Amino acid sequence: MDLTQLAQTLKSGDRRSLARAITLVESGRADHRAQALQLLGTLGQDKQALRIGLSGTPGVGKSTFIESFGLMLTGQGLRVAVLAVDPSSARSGGSILGDKTRMERLSRDPLAFIRPSPSQAQMGGVARRTREAVALCEAAGFDVVLIETVGVGQSETVVAELCDLFILLLAPAGGDELQGVKRGIMEMADLILVNKADGDLKAAAMRTCADYAGALRLLRKRPQDPPGFPKAMTVSALEEAGLATAWAEMQALSEWRKQHGHWASRRAAQARHWFEEEVRRGLLAVLAHEPAKGILTQLGAEVAAGQATPEAAAARLLALLGKG
Ligand code: GDP
């Protein structure tokens, strides 16, 4: 593969090159990995998109929202990339392609790029692949990168470490729905959007929104937020209502964070986090192979037999790694 050419066409915004580059970073082959690292290294990080994480349980209207919201943005001339982060097991097989068919109009839009989640990826792999895919979308000049995830716990944490803004999409529901959202996820949210605020569901959506607005006020104030954030609002993805207001709030929040240095410090903290994750993964990989694996087994047996304390055995192993 001609990496120089790929880097050039990708930088010019060519979507097929972007798709090829993402396929490269997703590949498990060692030679592909080396090429992917080389490509990412040549692209640099001078372009920054607004990275928006979007989470919500199946059925709340994520695809409908992304389509309406994405089309609104492309209508303003913005280029929008959509990536999905999900361990494949979290979705029924069909919906991976379903992403594309459900966002049919957006996927036909020349200013948009939609990439469904790869199949059979482990969570660690998903994180790396998505992170690199985001970097590729930025290099390809996209203005907004939407990173979608289903609410299955672990994937939210990954997305929160990847995005500039984290949005939780909810559907209107009965009064006890509030307990259904984990506190940790509420704490990550910059904006809660209660979708389906239309027709018969409108009144319920307003109530749900008021409940969440109340719950958000009880959360600890974060230094990276201007007054009034995090916020809860109603939208209707179907009727395309409230989307412009939601976008205005997202822009206001990101502008404020840029002006106060929180944008840059968040990205810096994320970079450090992913560096440490990669080191951790690398160390675990070293431990899984010989000779470390054999030593690990042997020391484990010594510890189990009471011939060495866990601490002493661990120190011996770490000392050996340190020399390696
Ligand atoms: P996802 O699983 O979160 O991606 O949800 P979908 O976008 O597939 O939507 C699930 C269902 O909710 C579909 O039947 C949509 O038509 C419906 N839906 C999505 N957004 C809205 C909305 O704003 N209002 C109403 N009434 N229904 C909606």
PDB file of N, CA and C and ligand atoms in Angstrom, residues 56-65 91 102 148 195-198 201 235-239, ligand 1:
ATOM      1  N   GLY A  56     -26.944   6.083  24.502  1.00  0.00           N
ATOM      2  CA  GLY A  56     -28.355   5.866  24.793  1.00  0.00           C
ATOM      3  C   GLY A  56     -28.706   4.412  24.551  1.00  0.00           C
ATOM      4  N   THR A  57     -29.639   3.912  25.323  1.00  0.00           N
ATOM      5  CA  THR A  57     -30.015   2.499  25.184  1.00  0.00           C
ATOM      6  C   THR A  57     -30.731   2.294  23.843  1.00  0.00           C
ATOM      7  N   PRO A  58     -30.744   1.054  23.363  1.00  0.00           N
ATOM      8  CA  PRO A  58     -31.402   0.791  22.081  1.00  0.00           C
ATOM      9  C   PRO A  58     -32.863   1.264  22.115  1.00  0.00           C
ATOM     10  N   GLY A  59     -33.272   1.921  21.058  1.00  0.00           N
ATOM     11  CA  GLY A  59     -34.666   2.345  20.962  1.00  0.00           C
ATOM     12  C   GLY A  59     -34.933   3.787  21.359  1.00  0.00           C
ATOM     13  N   VAL A  60     -33.958   4.454  21.988  1.00  0.00           N
ATOM     14  CA  VAL A  60     -34.210   5.848  22.391  1.00  0.00           C
ATOM     15  C   VAL A  60     -34.220   6.790  21.187  1.00  0.00           C
ATOM     16  N   GLY A  61     -33.645   6.318  20.089  1.00  0.00           N
ATOM     17  CA  GLY A  61     -33.681   7.141  18.877  1.00  0.00           C
ATOM     18  C   GLY A  61     -32.326   7.672  18.438  1.00  0.00           C
ATOM     19  N   LYS A  62     -31.257   6.946  18.778  1.00  0.00           N
ATOM     20  CA  LYS A  62     -29.912   7.424  18.421  1.00  0.00           C
ATOM     21  C   LYS A  62     -29.749   7.588  16.907  1.00  0.00           C
ATOM     22  N   SER A  63     -30.135   6.552  16.166  1.00  0.00           N
ATOM     23  CA  SER A  63     -29.949   6.621  14.713  1.00  0.00           C
ATOM     24  C   SER A  63     -30.777   7.751  14.118  1.00  0.00           C
ATOM     25  N   THR A  64     -32.021   7.857  14.593  1.00  0.00           N
ATOM     26  CA  THR A  64     -32.910   8.906  14.077  1.00  0.00           C
ATOM     27  C   THR A  64     -32.326  10.275  14.410  1.00  0.00           C
ATOM     28  N   PHE A  65     -31.818  10.399  15.627  1.00  0.00           N
ATOM     29  CA  PHE A  65     -31.223  11.667  16.054  1.00  0.00           C
ATOM     30  C   PHE A  65     -29.990  11.983  15.211  1.00  0.00           C
ATOM     31  N   ARG A  91     -24.833  -5.716  20.274  1.00  0.00           N
ATOM     32  CA  ARG A  91     -25.832  -5.435  19.245  1.00  0.00           C
ATOM     33  C   ARG A  91     -26.229  -6.716  18.558  1.00  0.00           C
ATOM     34  N   ARG A 102     -30.460   2.654   8.570  1.00  0.00           N
ATOM     35  CA  ARG A 102     -31.286   3.556   9.362  1.00  0.00           C
ATOM     36  C   ARG A 102     -30.895   5.016   9.138  1.00  0.00           C
ATOM     37  N   GLU A 148     -20.985   7.191  18.515  1.00  0.00           N
ATOM     38  CA  GLU A 148     -22.214   6.657  19.078  1.00  0.00           C
ATOM     39  C   GLU A 148     -21.947   5.396  19.901  1.00  0.00           C
ATOM     40  N   ASN A 195     -35.471  12.666  24.053  1.00  0.00           N
ATOM     41  CA  ASN A 195     -35.966  12.603  22.674  1.00  0.00           C
ATOM     42  C   ASN A 195     -37.459  12.244  22.649  1.00  0.00           C
ATOM     43  N   LYS A 196     -38.039  12.297  21.500  1.00  0.00           N
ATOM     44  CA  LYS A 196     -39.440  11.924  21.249  1.00  0.00           C
ATOM     45  C   LYS A 196     -40.419  12.902  21.885  1.00  0.00           C
ATOM     46  N   ALA A 197     -39.977  14.156  22.053  1.00  0.00           N
ATOM     47  CA  ALA A 197     -40.879  15.167  22.599  1.00  0.00           C
ATOM     48  C   ALA A 197     -41.813  15.635  21.484  1.00  0.00           C
ATOM     49  N   ASP A 198     -42.704  14.750  21.100  1.00  0.00           N
ATOM     50  CA  ASP A 198     -43.662  15.072  20.034  1.00  0.00           C
ATOM     51  C   ASP A 198     -44.946  14.276  20.278  1.00  0.00           C
ATOM     52  N   LEU A 201     -46.289  11.807  23.208  1.00  0.00           N
ATOM     53  CA  LEU A 201     -45.167  11.627  24.148  1.00  0.00           C
ATOM     54  C   LEU A 201     -44.627  12.947  24.684  1.00  0.00           C
ATOM     55  N   VAL A 235     -35.971  17.142  22.816  1.00  0.00           N
ATOM     56  CA  VAL A 235     -35.843  17.250  21.357  1.00  0.00           C
ATOM     57  C   VAL A 235     -36.802  16.248  20.700  1.00  0.00           C
ATOM     58  N   SER A 236     -37.039  16.434  19.443  1.00  0.00           N
ATOM     59  CA  SER A 236     -37.715  15.399  18.665  1.00  0.00           C
ATOM     60  C   SER A 236     -36.890  15.163  17.414  1.00  0.00           C
ATOM     61  N   ALA A 237     -36.223  14.019  17.407  1.00  0.00           N
ATOM     62  CA  ALA A 237     -35.394  13.689  16.245  1.00  0.00           C
ATOM     63  C   ALA A 237     -36.286  13.488  15.025  1.00  0.00           C
ATOM     64  N   LEU A 238     -37.468  12.924  15.268  1.00  0.00           N
ATOM     65  CA  LEU A 238     -38.400  12.622  14.182  1.00  0.00           C
ATOM     66  C   LEU A 238     -38.904  13.901  13.529  1.00  0.00           C
ATOM     67  N   GLU A 239     -39.291  14.861  14.366  1.00  0.00           N
ATOM     68  CA  GLU A 239     -39.832  16.119  13.834  1.00  0.00           C
ATOM     69  C   GLU A 239     -38.749  17.190  13.681  1.00  0.00           C
TER      70      GLU A 239
HETATM   71  P1  GDP B   1     -31.730   3.590  18.408  1.00  0.00           P
HETATM   72  O1  GDP B   1     -31.886   2.135  18.676  1.00  0.00           O
HETATM   73  O2  GDP B   1     -31.385   4.330  19.648  1.00  0.00           O
HETATM   74  O3  GDP B   1     -30.780   3.892  17.281  1.00  0.00           O
HETATM   75  O4  GDP B   1     -33.186   4.140  17.993  1.00  0.00           O
HETATM   76  P2  GDP B   1     -33.822   4.415  16.562  1.00  0.00           P
HETATM   77  O5  GDP B   1     -33.319   5.687  15.979  1.00  0.00           O
HETATM   78  O6  GDP B   1     -33.730   3.186  15.717  1.00  0.00           O
HETATM   79  O7  GDP B   1     -35.338   4.696  16.963  1.00  0.00           O
HETATM   80  C1  GDP B   1     -36.111   3.721  17.661  1.00  0.00           C
HETATM   81  C2  GDP B   1     -37.599   4.001  17.390  1.00  0.00           C
HETATM   82  O8  GDP B   1     -37.958   5.266  17.946  1.00  0.00           O
HETATM   83  C3  GDP B   1     -37.940   4.081  15.915  1.00  0.00           C
HETATM   84  O9  GDP B   1     -39.196   3.488  15.718  1.00  0.00           O
HETATM   85  C4  GDP B   1     -37.984   5.570  15.634  1.00  0.00           C
HETATM   86  O10 GDP B   1     -38.873   5.901  14.582  1.00  0.00           O
HETATM   87  C5  GDP B   1     -38.523   6.102  16.959  1.00  0.00           C
HETATM   88  N1  GDP B   1     -38.091   7.491  17.178  1.00  0.00           N
HETATM   89  C6  GDP B   1     -36.826   7.986  17.085  1.00  0.00           C
HETATM   90  N2  GDP B   1     -36.831   9.309  17.320  1.00  0.00           N
HETATM   91  C7  GDP B   1     -38.113   9.651  17.575  1.00  0.00           C
HETATM   92  C8  GDP B   1     -38.757  10.896  17.889  1.00  0.00           C
HETATM   93  O11 GDP B   1     -38.145  11.964  17.984  1.00  0.00           O
HETATM   94  N3  GDP B   1     -40.098  10.832  18.113  1.00  0.00           N
HETATM   95  C9  GDP B   1     -40.811   9.694  18.039  1.00  0.00           C
HETATM   96  N4  GDP B   1     -42.126   9.755  18.272  1.00  0.00           N
HETATM   97  N5  GDP B   1     -40.246   8.520  17.734  1.00  0.00           N
HETATM   98  C10 GDP B   1     -38.914   8.500  17.488  1.00  0.00           C
END
